[in-house]
Short mmCIF file of C-alpha atoms in Angstrom, two decimals:
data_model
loop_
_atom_site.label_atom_id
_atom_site.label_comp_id
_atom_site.label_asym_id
_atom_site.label_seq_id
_atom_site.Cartn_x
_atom_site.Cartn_y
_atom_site.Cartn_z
CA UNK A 7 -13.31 -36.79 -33.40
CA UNK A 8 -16.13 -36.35 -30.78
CA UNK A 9 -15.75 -34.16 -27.45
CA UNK A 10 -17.76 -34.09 -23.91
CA UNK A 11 -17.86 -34.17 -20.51
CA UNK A 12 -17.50 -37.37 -18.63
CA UNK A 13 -19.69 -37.83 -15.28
CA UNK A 14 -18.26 -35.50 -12.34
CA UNK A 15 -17.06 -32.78 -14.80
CA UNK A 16 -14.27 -34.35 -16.46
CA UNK A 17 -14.03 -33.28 -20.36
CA UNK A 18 -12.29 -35.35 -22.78
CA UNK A 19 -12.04 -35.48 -26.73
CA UNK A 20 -11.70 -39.06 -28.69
CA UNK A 21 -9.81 -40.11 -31.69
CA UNK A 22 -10.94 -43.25 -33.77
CA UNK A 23 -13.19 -46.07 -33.15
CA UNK A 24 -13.16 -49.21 -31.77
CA UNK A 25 -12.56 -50.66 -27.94
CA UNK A 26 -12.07 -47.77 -25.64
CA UNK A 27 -8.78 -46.62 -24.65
CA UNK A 28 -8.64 -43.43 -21.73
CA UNK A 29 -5.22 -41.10 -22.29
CA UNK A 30 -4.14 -39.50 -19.38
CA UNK A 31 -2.14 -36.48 -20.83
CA UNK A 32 1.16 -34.97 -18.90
CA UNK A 33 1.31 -31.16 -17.88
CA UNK A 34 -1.41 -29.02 -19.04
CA UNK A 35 -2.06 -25.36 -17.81
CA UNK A 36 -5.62 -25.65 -18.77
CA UNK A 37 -8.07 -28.10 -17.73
CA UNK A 38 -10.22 -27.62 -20.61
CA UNK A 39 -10.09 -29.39 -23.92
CA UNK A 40 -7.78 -27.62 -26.77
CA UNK A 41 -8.89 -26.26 -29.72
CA UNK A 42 -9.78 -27.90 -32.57
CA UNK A 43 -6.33 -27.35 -33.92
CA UNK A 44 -4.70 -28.88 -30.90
CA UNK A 45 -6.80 -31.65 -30.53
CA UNK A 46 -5.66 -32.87 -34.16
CA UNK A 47 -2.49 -32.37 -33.08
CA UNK A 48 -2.36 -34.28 -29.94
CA UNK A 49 -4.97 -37.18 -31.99
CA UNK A 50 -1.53 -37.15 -34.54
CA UNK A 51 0.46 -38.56 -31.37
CA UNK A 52 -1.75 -41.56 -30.97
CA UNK A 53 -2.24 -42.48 -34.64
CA UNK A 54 -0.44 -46.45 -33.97
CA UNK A 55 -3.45 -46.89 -31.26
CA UNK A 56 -6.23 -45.63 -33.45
CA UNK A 57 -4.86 -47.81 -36.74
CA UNK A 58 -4.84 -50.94 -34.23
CA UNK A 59 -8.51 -50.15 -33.79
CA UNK A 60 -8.88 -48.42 -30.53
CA UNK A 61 -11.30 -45.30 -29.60
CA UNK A 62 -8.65 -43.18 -27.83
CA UNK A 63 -10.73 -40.76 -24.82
CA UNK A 64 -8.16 -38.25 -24.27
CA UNK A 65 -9.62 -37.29 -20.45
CA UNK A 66 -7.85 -34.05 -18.66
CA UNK A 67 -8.65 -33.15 -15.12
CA UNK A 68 -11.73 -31.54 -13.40
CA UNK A 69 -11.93 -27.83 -14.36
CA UNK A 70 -12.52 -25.53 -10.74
CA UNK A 71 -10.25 -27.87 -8.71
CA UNK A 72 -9.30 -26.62 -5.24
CA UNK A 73 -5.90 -25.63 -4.11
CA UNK A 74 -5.64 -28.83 -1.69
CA UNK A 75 -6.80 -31.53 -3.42
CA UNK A 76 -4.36 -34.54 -3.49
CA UNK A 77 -3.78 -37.26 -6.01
CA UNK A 78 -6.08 -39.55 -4.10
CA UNK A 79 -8.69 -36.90 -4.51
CA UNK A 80 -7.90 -36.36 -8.41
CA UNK A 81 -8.01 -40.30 -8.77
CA UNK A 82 -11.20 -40.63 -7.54
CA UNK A 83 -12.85 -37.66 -9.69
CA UNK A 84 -11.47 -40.08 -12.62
CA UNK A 85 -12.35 -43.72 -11.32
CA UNK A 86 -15.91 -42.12 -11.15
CA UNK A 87 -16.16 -40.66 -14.56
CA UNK A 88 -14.76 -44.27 -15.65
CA UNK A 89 -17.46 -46.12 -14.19
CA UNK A 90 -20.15 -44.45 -14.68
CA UNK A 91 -19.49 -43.39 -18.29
CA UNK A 92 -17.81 -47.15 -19.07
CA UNK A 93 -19.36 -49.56 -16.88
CA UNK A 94 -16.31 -51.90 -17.19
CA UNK A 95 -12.69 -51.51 -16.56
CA UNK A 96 -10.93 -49.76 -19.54
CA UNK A 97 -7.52 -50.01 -20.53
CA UNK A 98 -5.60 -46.69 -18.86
CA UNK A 99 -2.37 -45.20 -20.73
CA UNK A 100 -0.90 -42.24 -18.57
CA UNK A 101 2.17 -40.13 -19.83
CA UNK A 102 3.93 -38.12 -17.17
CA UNK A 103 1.63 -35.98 -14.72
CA UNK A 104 -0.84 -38.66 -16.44
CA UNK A 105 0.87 -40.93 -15.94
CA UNK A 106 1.09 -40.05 -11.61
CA UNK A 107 -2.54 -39.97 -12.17
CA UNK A 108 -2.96 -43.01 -13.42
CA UNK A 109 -0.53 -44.73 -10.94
CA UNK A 110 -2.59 -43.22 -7.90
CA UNK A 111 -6.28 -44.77 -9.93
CA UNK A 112 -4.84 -48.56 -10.04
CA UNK A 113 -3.46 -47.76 -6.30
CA UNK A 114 -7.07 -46.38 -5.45
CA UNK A 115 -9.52 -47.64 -7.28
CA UNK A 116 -8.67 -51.31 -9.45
CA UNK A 117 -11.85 -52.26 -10.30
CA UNK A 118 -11.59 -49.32 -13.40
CA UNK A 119 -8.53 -50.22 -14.79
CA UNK A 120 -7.69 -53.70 -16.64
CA UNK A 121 -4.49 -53.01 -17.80
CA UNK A 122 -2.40 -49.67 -17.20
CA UNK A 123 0.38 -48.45 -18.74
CA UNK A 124 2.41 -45.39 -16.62
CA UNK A 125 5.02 -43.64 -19.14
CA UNK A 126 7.83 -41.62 -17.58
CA UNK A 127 6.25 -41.76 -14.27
CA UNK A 128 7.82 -43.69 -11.02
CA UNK A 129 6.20 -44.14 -7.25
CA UNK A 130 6.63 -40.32 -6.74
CA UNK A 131 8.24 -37.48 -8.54
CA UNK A 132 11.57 -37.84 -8.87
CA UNK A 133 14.34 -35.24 -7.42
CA UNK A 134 14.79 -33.23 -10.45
CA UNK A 135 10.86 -33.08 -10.77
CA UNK A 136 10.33 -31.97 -7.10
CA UNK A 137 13.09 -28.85 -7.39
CA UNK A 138 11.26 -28.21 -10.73
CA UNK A 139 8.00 -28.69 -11.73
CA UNK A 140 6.46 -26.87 -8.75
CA UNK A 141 8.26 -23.44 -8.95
CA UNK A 142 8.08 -23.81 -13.11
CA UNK A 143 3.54 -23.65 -12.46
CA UNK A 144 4.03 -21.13 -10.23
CA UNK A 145 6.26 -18.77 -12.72
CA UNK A 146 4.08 -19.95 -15.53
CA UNK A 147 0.95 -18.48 -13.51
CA UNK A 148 2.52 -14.94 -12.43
CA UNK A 149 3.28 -14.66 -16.27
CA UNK A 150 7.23 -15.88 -16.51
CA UNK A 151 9.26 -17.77 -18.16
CA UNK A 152 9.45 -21.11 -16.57
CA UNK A 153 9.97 -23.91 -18.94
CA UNK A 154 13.15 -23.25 -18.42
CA UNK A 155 13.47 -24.68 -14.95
CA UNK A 156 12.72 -28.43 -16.19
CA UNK A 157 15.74 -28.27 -18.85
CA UNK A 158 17.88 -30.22 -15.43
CA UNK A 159 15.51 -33.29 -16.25
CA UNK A 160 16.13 -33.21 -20.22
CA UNK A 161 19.79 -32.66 -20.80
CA UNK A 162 22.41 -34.17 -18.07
CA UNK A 163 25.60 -31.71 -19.31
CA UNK A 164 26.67 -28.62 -18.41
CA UNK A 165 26.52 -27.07 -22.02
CA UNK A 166 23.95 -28.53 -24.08
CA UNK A 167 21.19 -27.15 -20.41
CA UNK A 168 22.56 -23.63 -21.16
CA UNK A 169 21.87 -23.53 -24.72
CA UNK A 170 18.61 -24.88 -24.31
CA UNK A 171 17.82 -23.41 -20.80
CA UNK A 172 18.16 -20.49 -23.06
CA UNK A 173 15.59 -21.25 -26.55
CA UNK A 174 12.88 -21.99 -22.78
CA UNK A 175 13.41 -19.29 -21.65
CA UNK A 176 13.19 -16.95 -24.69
CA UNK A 177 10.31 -19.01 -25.81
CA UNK A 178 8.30 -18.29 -22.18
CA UNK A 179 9.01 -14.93 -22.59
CA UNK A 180 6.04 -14.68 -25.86
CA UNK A 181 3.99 -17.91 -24.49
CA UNK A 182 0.73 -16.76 -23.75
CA UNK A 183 0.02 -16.37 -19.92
CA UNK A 184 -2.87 -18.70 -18.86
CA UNK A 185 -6.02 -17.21 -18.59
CA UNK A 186 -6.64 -18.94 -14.90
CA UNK A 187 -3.71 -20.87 -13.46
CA UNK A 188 -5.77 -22.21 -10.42
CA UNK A 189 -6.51 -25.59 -11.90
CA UNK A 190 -2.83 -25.49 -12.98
CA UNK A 191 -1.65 -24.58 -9.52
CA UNK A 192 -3.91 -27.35 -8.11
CA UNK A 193 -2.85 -30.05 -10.22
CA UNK A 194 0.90 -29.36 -9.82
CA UNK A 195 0.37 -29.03 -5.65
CA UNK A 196 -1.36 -32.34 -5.77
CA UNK A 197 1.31 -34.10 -7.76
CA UNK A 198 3.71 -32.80 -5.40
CA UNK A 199 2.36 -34.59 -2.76
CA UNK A 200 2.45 -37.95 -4.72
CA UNK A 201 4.06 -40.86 -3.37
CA UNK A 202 2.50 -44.35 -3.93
CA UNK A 203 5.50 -46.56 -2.30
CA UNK A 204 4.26 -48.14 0.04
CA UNK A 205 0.95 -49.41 -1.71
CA UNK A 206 2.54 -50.75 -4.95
CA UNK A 207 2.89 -54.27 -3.72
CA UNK A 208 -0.64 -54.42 -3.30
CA UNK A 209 -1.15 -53.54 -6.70
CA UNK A 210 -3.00 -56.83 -8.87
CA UNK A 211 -3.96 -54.69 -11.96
CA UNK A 212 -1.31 -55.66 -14.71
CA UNK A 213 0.73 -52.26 -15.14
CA UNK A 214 3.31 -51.54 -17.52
CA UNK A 215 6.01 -48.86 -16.65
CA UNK A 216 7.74 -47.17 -19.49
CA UNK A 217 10.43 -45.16 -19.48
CA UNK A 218 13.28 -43.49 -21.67
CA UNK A 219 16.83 -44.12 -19.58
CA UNK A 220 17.83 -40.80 -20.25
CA UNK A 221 14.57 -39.27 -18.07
CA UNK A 222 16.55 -36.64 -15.69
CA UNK A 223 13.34 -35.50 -13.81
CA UNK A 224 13.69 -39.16 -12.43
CA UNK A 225 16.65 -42.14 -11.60
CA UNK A 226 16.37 -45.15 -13.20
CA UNK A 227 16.27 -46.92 -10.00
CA UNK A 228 12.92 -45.17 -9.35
CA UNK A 229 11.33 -46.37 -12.44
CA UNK A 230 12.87 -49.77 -11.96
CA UNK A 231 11.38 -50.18 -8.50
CA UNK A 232 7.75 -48.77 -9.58
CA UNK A 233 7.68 -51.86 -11.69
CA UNK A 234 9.75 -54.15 -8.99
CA UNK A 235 6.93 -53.41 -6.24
CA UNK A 236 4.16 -54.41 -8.49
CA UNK A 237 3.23 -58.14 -8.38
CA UNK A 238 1.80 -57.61 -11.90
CA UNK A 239 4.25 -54.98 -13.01
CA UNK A 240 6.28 -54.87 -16.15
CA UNK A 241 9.42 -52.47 -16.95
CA UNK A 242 10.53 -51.72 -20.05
CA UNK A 243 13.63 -48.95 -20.59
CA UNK A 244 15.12 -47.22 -23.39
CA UNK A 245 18.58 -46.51 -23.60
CA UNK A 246 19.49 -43.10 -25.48
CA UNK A 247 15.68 -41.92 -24.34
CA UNK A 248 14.53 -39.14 -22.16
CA UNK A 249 11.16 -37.90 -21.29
CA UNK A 250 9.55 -37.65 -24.68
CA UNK A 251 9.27 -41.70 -24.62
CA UNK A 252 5.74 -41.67 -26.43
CA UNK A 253 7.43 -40.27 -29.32
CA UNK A 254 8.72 -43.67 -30.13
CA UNK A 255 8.04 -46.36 -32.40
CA UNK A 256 9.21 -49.12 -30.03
CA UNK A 257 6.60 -47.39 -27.78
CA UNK A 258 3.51 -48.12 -29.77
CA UNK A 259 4.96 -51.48 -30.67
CA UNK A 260 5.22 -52.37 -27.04
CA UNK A 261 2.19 -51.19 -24.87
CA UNK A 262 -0.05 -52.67 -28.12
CA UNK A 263 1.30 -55.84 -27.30
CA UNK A 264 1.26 -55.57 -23.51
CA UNK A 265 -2.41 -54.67 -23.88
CA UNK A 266 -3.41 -57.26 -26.30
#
């Protein structure tokens, strides 16, 4: 593995060699790149991409972003770091806030993305996401438990959200506080904002949307009509699947051959 900073401030750490793949991560309280330890562990989660002889970039967001800043913004702090560190369009794989971010780049700015893939992502966040994610960063930033708050988009029953609504919150309680929670506070504000309806049937890049049908923070309609709206967009749903989609084999299996 190899780390930097792309052009405008963006850092990133790879994984393998090969034709370049960029990783757009999902919600990070830090817009710095992990440890040593964590980047091995996050380089784990993309071992099918890197044996199929790709050069994964995983690229997080500009450190020291203002309170204010919307997607569009964010978008084009990456499409510049793309073209000026690439000089051709790149395959894009976003998961989750990534994946919003990745959305809002082929939206914004085509000409760096060939293909993109947008897992358990839709148009805009969905309406367990909006109640949630928002009021989770700011808990998270003051020091509390707030994992908690997203258990709504994991678990559909009664029961089983209480039990683990519970093991979130415990586990918040000893999670270390983020040093600074502005870029966190930033990122989640921006995302809140999201909402690329309307410009989706202008979209030509060819875009996969993947998605587990079991994803609470969104409704399947939402991810079906992402895809729908595109005039180069693909769906593809699991049944019995939530958020964690990219944990699957079928996953690898399917955006390899969508990007082949």
């Amino acid at each position: 593995m190899s780390e930097g900073v792309l052009p405008g401030g963006l850092p990133y750490f790879t994984a393998g060699e090969g034709r370049p793949l960029v990783y757009l991560p999902g919600f990070n309280p830090s817009h710095h790149n992990p440890p040593p330890t964590g980047r091995k562990v996050l380089a784990r989660t993309v071992r099918p991409f890197v044996a199929a002889g790709r050069k994964v970039y995983f690229v997080n967001r500009k450190p020291g972003m203002p309170l204010g800043s919307t997607m569009s913004d964010v978008a084009s702090d990456h499409a510049k770091a793309l073209h000026e560190y690439f000089r051709e369009p790149v395959d894009v794989i976003g998961h989750s806030t990534g994946g919003s971010i990745a959305l809002q780049l082929i939206v914004d700015h085509p000409e760096v993305v060939r293909r993109g893939v947008v897992a358990s992502t839709a148009y805009a966040l969905g309406p367990v996401a909006k109640g949630a994610q928002l009021e989770m960063a700011r808990r998270l930033a003051q020091g509390r438990p707030g994992y908690h708050l997203l258990v709504p988009g994991m678990v559909k029953h009664r029961v089983p959200q209480v039990v683990l609504g519970g093991v979130l919150w415990a586990i918040g309680l000893v999670m270390p506080k983020p040093k600074d929670p502005s870029d966190m506070m930033a990122m989640m504000t921006a995302e809140d904002g999201f909402d690329v309806y309307d410009r989706l049937p202008g979209v030509t890049t060819p875009t996969l949307v993947i998605c587990g049908e079991r994803d609470y923070f969104w409704t399947p309609e939402m991810f079906a009509e992402t895809a729908a709206r595109m005039p180069g967009g693909t769906l593809v749903m699991y049944p019995k699947t939530g958020h964690g989609v990219v944990t699957k084999r079928e996953y690898y299996r399917d955006v390899l051959d969508f990007l082949r």
